[in-house]
JSON list of C-alpha atoms in Angstrom, two decimals:
[
{"chain": "A", "resi": 1, "resn": "MET", "atom": "CA", "xyz": [9.33, -35.48, -16.41]},
{"chain": "A", "resi": 2, "resn": "ASN", "atom": "CA", "xyz": [6.13, -33.28, -16.69]},
{"chain": "A", "resi": 3, "resn": "ILE", "atom": "CA", "xyz": [7.30, -29.64, -17.18]},
{"chain": "A", "resi": 4, "resn": "ASN", "atom": "CA", "xyz": [4.52, -27.31, -17.27]},
{"chain": "A", "resi": 5, "resn": "LYS", "atom": "CA", "xyz": [5.63, -23.65, -16.47]},
{"chain": "A", "resi": 6, "resn": "ASP", "atom": "CA", "xyz": [2.30, -22.06, -17.63]},
{"chain": "A", "resi": 7, "resn": "ILE", "atom": "CA", "xyz": [0.85, -23.32, -14.19]},
{"chain": "A", "resi": 8, "resn": "PHE", "atom": "CA", "xyz": [3.53, -21.78, -12.06]},
{"chain": "A", "resi": 9, "resn": "LEU", "atom": "CA", "xyz": [3.77, -18.42, -14.29]},
{"chain": "A", "resi": 10, "resn": "ALA", "atom": "CA", "xyz": [0.24, -17.78, -15.23]},
{"chain": "A", "resi": 11, "resn": "LYS", "atom": "CA", "xyz": [-0.62, -14.13, -13.76]},
{"chain": "A", "resi": 12, "resn": "ASP", "atom": "CA", "xyz": [-4.14, -15.34, -12.71]},
{"chain": "A", "resi": 13, "resn": "GLY", "atom": "CA", "xyz": [-2.62, -18.69, -11.46]},
{"chain": "A", "resi": 14, "resn": "HIS", "atom": "CA", "xyz": [-2.69, -20.11, -7.83]},
{"chain": "A", "resi": 15, "resn": "PRO", "atom": "CA", "xyz": [-0.76, -17.45, -5.50]},
{"chain": "A", "resi": 16, "resn": "SER", "atom": "CA", "xyz": [0.90, -20.30, -3.74]},
{"chain": "A", "resi": 17, "resn": "LEU", "atom": "CA", "xyz": [2.76, -21.35, -7.12]},
{"chain": "A", "resi": 18, "resn": "LYS", "atom": "CA", "xyz": [4.45, -17.85, -7.14]},
{"chain": "A", "resi": 19, "resn": "GLN", "atom": "CA", "xyz": [6.03, -18.14, -3.64]},
{"chain": "A", "resi": 20, "resn": "PHE", "atom": "CA", "xyz": [7.85, -21.33, -2.82]},
{"chain": "A", "resi": 21, "resn": "TYR", "atom": "CA", "xyz": [9.19, -22.23, 0.81]},
{"chain": "A", "resi": 22, "resn": "PHE", "atom": "CA", "xyz": [11.10, -25.49, 0.56]},
{"chain": "A", "resi": 23, "resn": "ILE", "atom": "CA", "xyz": [12.32, -26.95, 3.79]},
{"chain": "A", "resi": 24, "resn": "GLY", "atom": "CA", "xyz": [15.58, -28.75, 3.51]},
{"chain": "A", "resi": 25, "resn": "ALA", "atom": "CA", "xyz": [14.41, -32.19, 5.21]},
{"chain": "A", "resi": 26, "resn": "PRO", "atom": "CA", "xyz": [12.61, -35.32, 3.85]},
{"chain": "A", "resi": 27, "resn": "PHE", "atom": "CA", "xyz": [8.93, -35.20, 4.23]},
{"chain": "A", "resi": 28, "resn": "GLU", "atom": "CA", "xyz": [8.51, -37.22, 7.47]},
{"chain": "A", "resi": 29, "resn": "LYS", "atom": "CA", "xyz": [10.94, -35.03, 9.32]},
{"chain": "A", "resi": 30, "resn": "ALA", "atom": "CA", "xyz": [9.81, -31.90, 7.97]},
{"chain": "A", "resi": 31, "resn": "LEU", "atom": "CA", "xyz": [6.12, -32.72, 8.95]},
{"chain": "A", "resi": 32, "resn": "GLU", "atom": "CA", "xyz": [7.54, -33.60, 12.32]},
{"chain": "A", "resi": 33, "resn": "PHE", "atom": "CA", "xyz": [9.10, -30.08, 12.40]},
{"chain": "A", "resi": 34, "resn": "TYR", "atom": "CA", "xyz": [6.24, -27.98, 10.99]},
{"chain": "A", "resi": 35, "resn": "LEU", "atom": "CA", "xyz": [3.50, -30.01, 12.99]},
{"chain": "A", "resi": 36, "resn": "LYS", "atom": "CA", "xyz": [5.20, -29.22, 16.42]},
{"chain": "A", "resi": 37, "resn": "ARG", "atom": "CA", "xyz": [5.79, -25.75, 15.52]},
{"chain": "A", "resi": 38, "resn": "ARG", "atom": "CA", "xyz": [1.81, -25.21, 14.91]},
{"chain": "A", "resi": 39, "resn": "ILE", "atom": "CA", "xyz": [1.31, -27.22, 18.17]},
{"chain": "A", "resi": 40, "resn": "ASP", "atom": "CA", "xyz": [3.69, -24.93, 20.06]},
{"chain": "A", "resi": 41, "resn": "LEU", "atom": "CA", "xyz": [1.89, -21.79, 18.47]},
{"chain": "A", "resi": 42, "resn": "SER", "atom": "CA", "xyz": [-1.62, -23.45, 19.37]},
{"chain": "A", "resi": 43, "resn": "ASP", "atom": "CA", "xyz": [-0.28, -23.71, 22.94]},
{"chain": "A", "resi": 44, "resn": "PHE", "atom": "CA", "xyz": [0.70, -20.22, 22.74]},
{"chain": "A", "resi": 45, "resn": "TYR", "atom": "CA", "xyz": [-2.47, -18.92, 21.28]},
{"chain": "A", "resi": 46, "resn": "GLN", "atom": "CA", "xyz": [-4.60, -21.37, 23.35]},
{"chain": "A", "resi": 47, "resn": "ASN", "atom": "CA", "xyz": [-7.78, -21.41, 21.25]},
{"chain": "A", "resi": 48, "resn": "LEU", "atom": "CA", "xyz": [-6.20, -22.85, 18.20]},
{"chain": "A", "resi": 49, "resn": "ARG", "atom": "CA", "xyz": [-5.29, -26.34, 17.30]},
{"chain": "A", "resi": 50, "resn": "PRO", "atom": "CA", "xyz": [-4.00, -28.07, 14.32]},
{"chain": "A", "resi": 51, "resn": "LYS", "atom": "CA", "xyz": [-5.62, -30.96, 12.58]},
{"chain": "A", "resi": 52, "resn": "LEU", "atom": "CA", "xyz": [-3.33, -33.24, 10.58]},
{"chain": "A", "resi": 53, "resn": "SER", "atom": "CA", "xyz": [-4.76, -35.11, 7.40]},
{"chain": "A", "resi": 54, "resn": "TYR", "atom": "CA", "xyz": [-2.92, -37.20, 5.10]},
{"chain": "A", "resi": 55, "resn": "LEU", "atom": "CA", "xyz": [-3.56, -36.89, 1.38]},
{"chain": "A", "resi": 56, "resn": "ASN", "atom": "CA", "xyz": [-4.07, -39.62, -1.42]},
{"chain": "A", "resi": 57, "resn": "GLU", "atom": "CA", "xyz": [-0.68, -39.85, -3.15]},
{"chain": "A", "resi": 58, "resn": "GLU", "atom": "CA", "xyz": [-2.52, -40.16, -6.26]},
{"chain": "A", "resi": 59, "resn": "TYR", "atom": "CA", "xyz": [-3.76, -36.59, -6.23]},
{"chain": "A", "resi": 60, "resn": "SER", "atom": "CA", "xyz": [-2.33, -34.29, -8.86]},
{"chain": "A", "resi": 61, "resn": "LEU", "atom": "CA", "xyz": [-0.83, -31.13, -7.47]},
{"chain": "A", "resi": 62, "resn": "SER", "atom": "CA", "xyz": [-3.90, -28.89, -8.76]},
{"chain": "A", "resi": 63, "resn": "GLN", "atom": "CA", "xyz": [-6.10, -31.51, -6.60]},
{"chain": "A", "resi": 64, "resn": "LYS", "atom": "CA", "xyz": [-3.61, -30.85, -3.57]},
{"chain": "A", "resi": 65, "resn": "LEU", "atom": "CA", "xyz": [-4.06, -27.17, -4.14]},
{"chain": "A", "resi": 66, "resn": "ASP", "atom": "CA", "xyz": [-7.74, -27.28, -4.18]},
{"chain": "A", "resi": 67, "resn": "LEU", "atom": "CA", "xyz": [-7.87, -28.37, -0.55]},
{"chain": "A", "resi": 68, "resn": "LEU", "atom": "CA", "xyz": [-6.48, -25.05, 0.40]},
{"chain": "A", "resi": 69, "resn": "SER", "atom": "CA", "xyz": [-9.80, -23.51, -0.42]},
{"chain": "A", "resi": 70, "resn": "PRO", "atom": "CA", "xyz": [-11.14, -20.77, 0.44]},
{"chain": "A", "resi": 71, "resn": "LEU", "atom": "CA", "xyz": [-7.91, -18.63, 0.40]},
{"chain": "A", "resi": 72, "resn": "GLU", "atom": "CA", "xyz": [-7.46, -16.35, 3.55]},
{"chain": "A", "resi": 73, "resn": "ILE", "atom": "CA", "xyz": [-7.30, -12.55, 3.22]},
{"chain": "A", "resi": 74, "resn": "THR", "atom": "CA", "xyz": [-5.12, -12.22, 6.42]},
{"chain": "A", "resi": 75, "resn": "GLY", "atom": "CA", "xyz": [-2.87, -15.21, 7.68]},
{"chain": "A", "resi": 76, "resn": "SER", "atom": "CA", "xyz": [-3.34, -18.67, 6.88]},
{"chain": "A", "resi": 77, "resn": "SER", "atom": "CA", "xyz": [-5.77, -21.26, 8.39]},
{"chain": "A", "resi": 78, "resn": "LYS", "atom": "CA", "xyz": [-4.36, -24.35, 6.34]},
{"chain": "A", "resi": 79, "resn": "TYR", "atom": "CA", "xyz": [-0.99, -25.62, 5.14]},
{"chain": "A", "resi": 80, "resn": "LEU", "atom": "CA", "xyz": [-0.03, -28.05, 2.66]},
{"chain": "A", "resi": 81, "resn": "LEU", "atom": "CA", "xyz": [3.06, -30.19, 3.02]},
{"chain": "A", "resi": 82, "resn": "LEU", "atom": "CA", "xyz": [4.37, -31.87, -0.11]},
{"chain": "A", "resi": 83, "resn": "GLU", "atom": "CA", "xyz": [7.04, -34.58, -0.44]},
{"chain": "A", "resi": 84, "resn": "THR", "atom": "CA", "xyz": [9.47, -34.15, -3.59]},
{"chain": "A", "resi": 85, "resn": "LYS", "atom": "CA", "xyz": [11.44, -36.33, -5.35]},
{"chain": "A", "resi": 86, "resn": "SER", "atom": "CA", "xyz": [14.75, -34.80, -3.41]},
{"chain": "A", "resi": 87, "resn": "ASN", "atom": "CA", "xyz": [15.57, -34.40, 0.38]},
{"chain": "A", "resi": 88, "resn": "TRP", "atom": "CA", "xyz": [13.27, -31.09, -0.01]},
{"chain": "A", "resi": 89, "resn": "SER", "atom": "CA", "xyz": [9.67, -30.63, 1.23]},
{"chain": "A", "resi": 90, "resn": "LEU", "atom": "CA", "xyz": [7.37, -28.02, 0.16]},
{"chain": "A", "resi": 91, "resn": "LEU", "atom": "CA", "xyz": [5.43, -26.13, 2.52]},
{"chain": "A", "resi": 92, "resn": "ILE", "atom": "CA", "xyz": [2.36, -24.11, 1.03]},
{"chain": "A", "resi": 93, "resn": "GLY", "atom": "CA", "xyz": [-0.12, -21.94, 3.09]},
{"chain": "A", "resi": 94, "resn": "ASN", "atom": "CA", "xyz": [-3.67, -20.90, 1.98]},
{"chain": "A", "resi": 95, "resn": "ASN", "atom": "CA", "xyz": [-3.24, -17.08, 1.98]},
{"chain": "A", "resi": 96, "resn": "LYS", "atom": "CA", "xyz": [-4.44, -15.30, -1.14]},
{"chain": "A", "resi": 97, "resn": "GLU", "atom": "CA", "xyz": [-1.11, -13.34, -1.34]},
{"chain": "A", "resi": 98, "resn": "GLY", "atom": "CA", "xyz": [0.89, -16.75, -1.37]},
{"chain": "A", "resi": 99, "resn": "THR", "atom": "CA", "xyz": [2.99, -18.47, 1.36]},
{"chain": "A", "resi": 100, "resn": "ASP", "atom": "CA", "xyz": [4.09, -16.33, 4.17]},
{"chain": "A", "resi": 101, "resn": "PHE", "atom": "CA", "xyz": [8.01, -16.01, 4.45]},
{"chain": "A", "resi": 102, "resn": "SER", "atom": "CA", "xyz": [8.27, -14.03, 7.48]},
{"chain": "A", "resi": 103, "resn": "CYS", "atom": "CA", "xyz": [9.24, -16.79, 10.01]},
{"chain": "A", "resi": 104, "resn": "VAL", "atom": "CA", "xyz": [11.40, -18.86, 7.54]},
{"chain": "A", "resi": 105, "resn": "GLU", "atom": "CA", "xyz": [14.83, -17.93, 8.93]},
{"chain": "A", "resi": 106, "resn": "TYR", "atom": "CA", "xyz": [13.91, -18.31, 12.43]},
{"chain": "A", "resi": 107, "resn": "GLU", "atom": "CA", "xyz": [12.51, -21.67, 11.34]},
{"chain": "A", "resi": 108, "resn": "ALA", "atom": "CA", "xyz": [15.87, -22.87, 9.65]},
{"chain": "A", "resi": 109, "resn": "MET", "atom": "CA", "xyz": [17.57, -22.01, 12.85]},
{"chain": "A", "resi": 110, "resn": "LEU", "atom": "CA", "xyz": [15.01, -23.53, 15.02]},
{"chain": "A", "resi": 111, "resn": "TRP", "atom": "CA", "xyz": [15.18, -27.08, 12.97]},
{"chain": "A", "resi": 112, "resn": "LYS", "atom": "CA", "xyz": [19.13, -26.36, 12.08]},
{"chain": "A", "resi": 113, "resn": "VAL", "atom": "CA", "xyz": [18.12, -27.07, 8.22]},
{"chain": "A", "resi": 114, "resn": "LYS", "atom": "CA", "xyz": [18.54, -25.12, 5.08]},
{"chain": "A", "resi": 115, "resn": "ALA", "atom": "CA", "xyz": [15.28, -23.30, 3.84]},
{"chain": "A", "resi": 116, "resn": "LEU", "atom": "CA", "xyz": [14.74, -21.85, 0.42]},
{"chain": "A", "resi": 117, "resn": "THR", "atom": "CA", "xyz": [12.16, -19.33, -0.49]},
{"chain": "A", "resi": 118, "resn": "ILE", "atom": "CA", "xyz": [11.45, -18.24, -3.97]},
{"chain": "A", "resi": 119, "resn": "TYR", "atom": "CA", "xyz": [9.42, -15.43, -5.53]},
{"chain": "A", "resi": 120, "resn": "LEU", "atom": "CA", "xyz": [8.13, -16.01, -9.11]},
{"chain": "A", "resi": 121, "resn": "LYS", "atom": "CA", "xyz": [6.22, -12.77, -9.88]},
{"chain": "A", "resi": 122, "resn": "PRO", "atom": "CA", "xyz": [8.22, -11.22, -13.14]},
{"chain": "A", "resi": 123, "resn": "TYR", "atom": "CA", "xyz": [6.06, -8.36, -13.77]},
{"chain": "A", "resi": 124, "resn": "PHE", "atom": "CA", "xyz": [8.24, -5.48, -14.40]},
{"chain": "A", "resi": 125, "resn": "LYS", "atom": "CA", "xyz": [6.11, -3.68, -17.20]},
{"chain": "A", "resi": 126, "resn": "LYS", "atom": "CA", "xyz": [4.96, -0.17, -16.93]},
{"chain": "A", "resi": 127, "resn": "ASP", "atom": "CA", "xyz": [2.12, -0.01, -14.22]},
{"chain": "A", "resi": 128, "resn": "GLU", "atom": "CA", "xyz": [3.30, -3.57, -13.00]},
{"chain": "A", "resi": 129, "resn": "PHE", "atom": "CA", "xyz": [4.96, -4.54, -9.80]},
{"chain": "A", "resi": 130, "resn": "GLY", "atom": "CA", "xyz": [6.65, -7.70, -9.13]},
{"chain": "A", "resi": 131, "resn": "ILE", "atom": "CA", "xyz": [9.56, -9.83, -7.63]},
{"chain": "A", "resi": 132, "resn": "VAL", "atom": "CA", "xyz": [11.95, -12.55, -8.51]},
{"chain": "A", "resi": 133, "resn": "SER", "atom": "CA", "xyz": [13.84, -13.84, -5.56]},
{"chain": "A", "resi": 134, "resn": "PHE", "atom": "CA", "xyz": [16.02, -16.80, -4.66]},
{"chain": "A", "resi": 135, "resn": "CYS", "atom": "CA", "xyz": [16.83, -16.92, -0.95]},
{"chain": "A", "resi": 136, "resn": "LEU", "atom": "CA", "xyz": [18.75, -19.66, 0.78]},
{"chain": "A", "resi": 137, "resn": "TYR", "atom": "CA", "xyz": [19.29, -19.83, 4.47]},
{"chain": "A", "resi": 138, "resn": "ASP", "atom": "CA", "xyz": [21.37, -22.48, 6.47]},
{"chain": "A", "resi": 139, "resn": "GLY", "atom": "CA", "xyz": [19.97, -22.79, 9.86]},
{"chain": "A", "resi": 140, "resn": "SER", "atom": "CA", "xyz": [22.80, -25.02, 11.00]},
{"chain": "A", "resi": 141, "resn": "LYS", "atom": "CA", "xyz": [25.13, -21.98, 10.63]},
{"chain": "A", "resi": 142, "resn": "PRO", "atom": "CA", "xyz": [24.15, -19.23, 13.02]},
{"chain": "A", "resi": 143, "resn": "ILE", "atom": "CA", "xyz": [25.83, -15.89, 12.98]},
{"chain": "A", "resi": 144, "resn": "SER", "atom": "CA", "xyz": [23.90, -14.25, 15.81]},
{"chain": "A", "resi": 145, "resn": "ARG", "atom": "CA", "xyz": [20.89, -15.11, 17.74]},
{"chain": "A", "resi": 146, "resn": "HIS", "atom": "CA", "xyz": [18.56, -14.09, 15.22]},
{"chain": "A", "resi": 147, "resn": "GLU", "atom": "CA", "xyz": [20.42, -14.54, 11.86]},
{"chain": "A", "resi": 148, "resn": "CYS", "atom": "CA", "xyz": [22.05, -17.46, 10.09]},
{"chain": "A", "resi": 149, "resn": "GLU", "atom": "CA", "xyz": [24.16, -17.85, 6.94]},
{"chain": "A", "resi": 150, "resn": "ALA", "atom": "CA", "xyz": [21.98, -16.81, 3.78]},
{"chain": "A", "resi": 151, "resn": "ARG", "atom": "CA", "xyz": [22.43, -16.05, 0.40]},
{"chain": "A", "resi": 152, "resn": "ILE", "atom": "CA", "xyz": [19.62, -13.45, -1.05]},
{"chain": "A", "resi": 153, "resn": "ILE", "atom": "CA", "xyz": [19.20, -12.17, -4.45]},
{"chain": "A", "resi": 154, "resn": "GLN", "atom": "CA", "xyz": [16.16, -9.95, -5.34]},
{"chain": "A", "resi": 155, "resn": "LEU", "atom": "CA", "xyz": [15.02, -8.61, -8.36]},
{"chain": "A", "resi": 156, "resn": "TYR", "atom": "CA", "xyz": [11.88, -6.40, -7.49]},
{"chain": "A", "resi": 157, "resn": "LYS", "atom": "CA", "xyz": [9.70, -3.49, -8.66]},
{"chain": "A", "resi": 158, "resn": "GLU", "atom": "CA", "xyz": [7.83, -1.63, -5.90]},
{"chain": "A", "resi": 159, "resn": "THR", "atom": "CA", "xyz": [7.46, 1.65, -7.69]},
{"chain": "A", "resi": 160, "resn": "SER", "atom": "CA", "xyz": [8.36, 2.89, -11.15]},
{"chain": "A", "resi": 161, "resn": "ARG", "atom": "CA", "xyz": [11.91, 1.70, -10.89]},
{"chain": "A", "resi": 162, "resn": "ILE", "atom": "CA", "xyz": [13.10, -2.02, -10.92]},
{"chain": "A", "resi": 163, "resn": "GLU", "atom": "CA", "xyz": [15.75, -2.65, -8.43]},
{"chain": "A", "resi": 164, "resn": "PHE", "atom": "CA", "xyz": [18.17, -5.40, -7.81]},
{"chain": "A", "resi": 165, "resn": "SER", "atom": "CA", "xyz": [19.96, -6.39, -4.42]},
{"chain": "A", "resi": 166, "resn": "GLU", "atom": "CA", "xyz": [22.13, -9.32, -3.30]},
{"chain": "A", "resi": 167, "resn": "TYR", "atom": "CA", "xyz": [23.47, -10.33, 0.17]},
{"chain": "A", "resi": 168, "resn": "GLY", "atom": "CA", "xyz": [25.83, -12.99, 1.24]},
{"chain": "A", "resi": 169, "resn": "THR", "atom": "CA", "xyz": [28.67, -15.09, -0.32]},
{"chain": "A", "resi": 170, "resn": "PRO", "atom": "CA", "xyz": [27.63, -16.11, -4.01]},
{"chain": "A", "resi": 171, "resn": "LEU", "atom": "CA", "xyz": [27.02, -19.91, -4.27]},
{"chain": "A", "resi": 172, "resn": "PRO", "atom": "CA", "xyz": [29.46, -21.76, -6.88]},
{"chain": "A", "resi": 173, "resn": "PHE", "atom": "CA", "xyz": [26.75, -22.08, -9.40]},
{"chain": "A", "resi": 174, "resn": "GLU", "atom": "CA", "xyz": [25.46, -18.58, -9.78]},
{"chain": "A", "resi": 175, "resn": "GLN", "atom": "CA", "xyz": [25.51, -16.67, -12.86]},
{"chain": "A", "resi": 176, "resn": "THR", "atom": "CA", "xyz": [27.24, -13.76, -11.21]},
{"chain": "A", "resi": 177, "resn": "GLU", "atom": "CA", "xyz": [28.16, -12.20, -14.64]},
{"chain": "A", "resi": 178, "resn": "LYS", "atom": "CA", "xyz": [24.42, -11.53, -15.09]},
{"chain": "A", "resi": 179, "resn": "TYR", "atom": "CA", "xyz": [24.12, -9.42, -12.27]},
{"chain": "A", "resi": 180, "resn": "ASN", "atom": "CA", "xyz": [25.78, -6.36, -14.04]},
{"chain": "A", "resi": 181, "resn": "GLU", "atom": "CA", "xyz": [23.59, -6.47, -17.02]},
{"chain": "A", "resi": 182, "resn": "ARG", "atom": "CA", "xyz": [22.59, -3.24, -18.19]},
{"chain": "A", "resi": 183, "resn": "LEU", "atom": "CA", "xyz": [18.77, -3.82, -18.29]},
{"chain": "A", "resi": 184, "resn": "LYS", "atom": "CA", "xyz": [18.14, -4.54, -14.54]},
{"chain": "A", "resi": 185, "resn": "LYS", "atom": "CA", "xyz": [15.36, -6.93, -15.33]},
{"chain": "A", "resi": 186, "resn": "ASN", "atom": "CA", "xyz": [17.93, -9.24, -16.93]},
{"chain": "A", "resi": 187, "resn": "ARG", "atom": "CA", "xyz": [19.80, -9.44, -13.74]},
{"chain": "A", "resi": 188, "resn": "LEU", "atom": "CA", "xyz": [17.62, -12.25, -12.22]},
{"chain": "A", "resi": 189, "resn": "THR", "atom": "CA", "xyz": [15.40, -14.06, -14.30]},
{"chain": "A", "resi": 190, "resn": "VAL", "atom": "CA", "xyz": [12.77, -17.10, -13.77]},
{"chain": "A", "resi": 191, "resn": "GLU", "atom": "CA", "xyz": [15.24, -19.15, -15.89]},
{"chain": "A", "resi": 192, "resn": "MET", "atom": "CA", "xyz": [18.22, -18.28, -13.61]},
{"chain": "A", "resi": 193, "resn": "VAL", "atom": "CA", "xyz": [16.32, -19.32, -10.72]},
{"chain": "A", "resi": 194, "resn": "GLU", "atom": "CA", "xyz": [15.09, -22.48, -12.22]},
{"chain": "A", "resi": 195, "resn": "GLU", "atom": "CA", "xyz": [18.74, -23.45, -13.09]},
{"chain": "A", "resi": 196, "resn": "TYR", "atom": "CA", "xyz": [19.80, -22.38, -9.56]},
{"chain": "A", "resi": 197, "resn": "CYS", "atom": "CA", "xyz": [17.12, -24.63, -8.06]},
{"chain": "A", "resi": 198, "resn": "LYS", "atom": "CA", "xyz": [18.35, -27.65, -10.16]},
{"chain": "A", "resi": 199, "resn": "HIS", "atom": "CA", "xyz": [21.66, -27.42, -8.50]},
{"chain": "A", "resi": 200, "resn": "LEU", "atom": "CA", "xyz": [20.16, -28.01, -5.26]},
{"chain": "A", "resi": 201, "resn": "GLY", "atom": "CA", "xyz": [18.33, -30.98, -6.66]},
{"chain": "A", "resi": 202, "resn": "ILE", "atom": "CA", "xyz": [14.86, -29.03, -7.07]},
{"chain": "A", "resi": 203, "resn": "ALA", "atom": "CA", "xyz": [13.09, -29.41, -10.33]},
{"chain": "A", "resi": 204, "resn": "LEU", "atom": "CA", "xyz": [10.89, -26.53, -9.90]},
{"chain": "A", "resi": 205, "resn": "PHE", "atom": "CA", "xyz": [8.67, -26.64, -12.78]},
{"chain": "A", "resi": 206, "resn": "ASP", "atom": "CA", "xyz": [8.34, -30.59, -12.98]},
{"chain": "A", "resi": 207, "resn": "LEU", "atom": "CA", "xyz": [4.83, -31.44, -11.83]},
{"chain": "A", "resi": 208, "resn": "ASP", "atom": "CA", "xyz": [6.03, -34.89, -11.26]},
{"chain": "A", "resi": 209, "resn": "PHE", "atom": "CA", "xyz": [8.78, -33.54, -8.70]},
{"chain": "A", "resi": 210, "resn": "TYR", "atom": "CA", "xyz": [5.71, -32.94, -6.25]},
{"chain": "A", "resi": 211, "resn": "GLN", "atom": "CA", "xyz": [3.70, -36.28, -7.34]},
{"chain": "A", "resi": 212, "resn": "SER", "atom": "CA", "xyz": [4.07, -38.08, -3.90]},
{"chain": "A", "resi": 213, "resn": "LYS", "atom": "CA", "xyz": [3.26, -38.06, -0.29]},
{"chain": "A", "resi": 214, "resn": "ALA", "atom": "CA", "xyz": [1.25, -34.78, 1.14]},
{"chain": "A", "resi": 215, "resn": "ALA", "atom": "CA", "xyz": [-0.24, -33.71, 4.35]},
{"chain": "A", "resi": 216, "resn": "LEU", "atom": "CA", "xyz": [-2.99, -31.05, 5.25]},
{"chain": "A", "resi": 217, "resn": "ILE", "atom": "CA", "xyz": [-2.59, -29.19, 8.43]},
{"chain": "A", "resi": 218, "resn": "GLU", "atom": "CA", "xyz": [-5.68, -27.39, 9.35]},
{"chain": "A", "resi": 219, "resn": "ILE", "atom": "CA", "xyz": [-5.78, -24.64, 12.18]},
{"chain": "A", "resi": 220, "resn": "LEU", "atom": "CA", "xyz": [-9.10, -25.15, 13.99]},
{"chain": "A", "resi": 221, "resn": "ARG", "atom": "CA", "xyz": [-10.57, -22.98, 16.84]},
{"chain": "A", "resi": 222, "resn": "ASN", "atom": "CA", "xyz": [-11.44, -24.74, 20.08]},
{"chain": "A", "resi": 223, "resn": "LYS", "atom": "CA", "xyz": [-15.10, -24.72, 20.72]}
]
């Protein structure tokens, strides 16, 4: 194991290490899913096309992230898919605000897999605005045309107040007693999210967990 929380939690660190999008499928299957998704979107927008490159497995996580530069102000033009040492794959976009989560539930339902998103921005001091969240979607269990079974736990500060919210049925491993803590900032901590991930087979802060196959998908404009 090669645990290094500082790389993930440093306030001035890479934005994509503060917003995680795990796809509940092995690398080859997740790549098949996501590449087809980008091809379908390219067909819709017509002037775009995805370019796939496989990366050297010996690259460190930092070296892989370097390939996402430059970071985009709006949208993403590059996506990095990482194999992990479990049956989850990690998708990373190159937006300066971090990976986009807007289509996660739709994609989980499209692919009939589980999807996990995590925010790790524990900035709750005065004049800080942050969020810590753990959101698990089960795309194989739709409850409507646009929704699937989900468990969402969030601690966030958008104004001067810290807010806590939860939705869905608690998972067996959750520390639900913490959700009633008097200090709201203690109701969902980075350590709790890390522990929840362990129960899903995800070693969140272990650099070796991400040291395997990787692919870069670049969105190019047709000339």
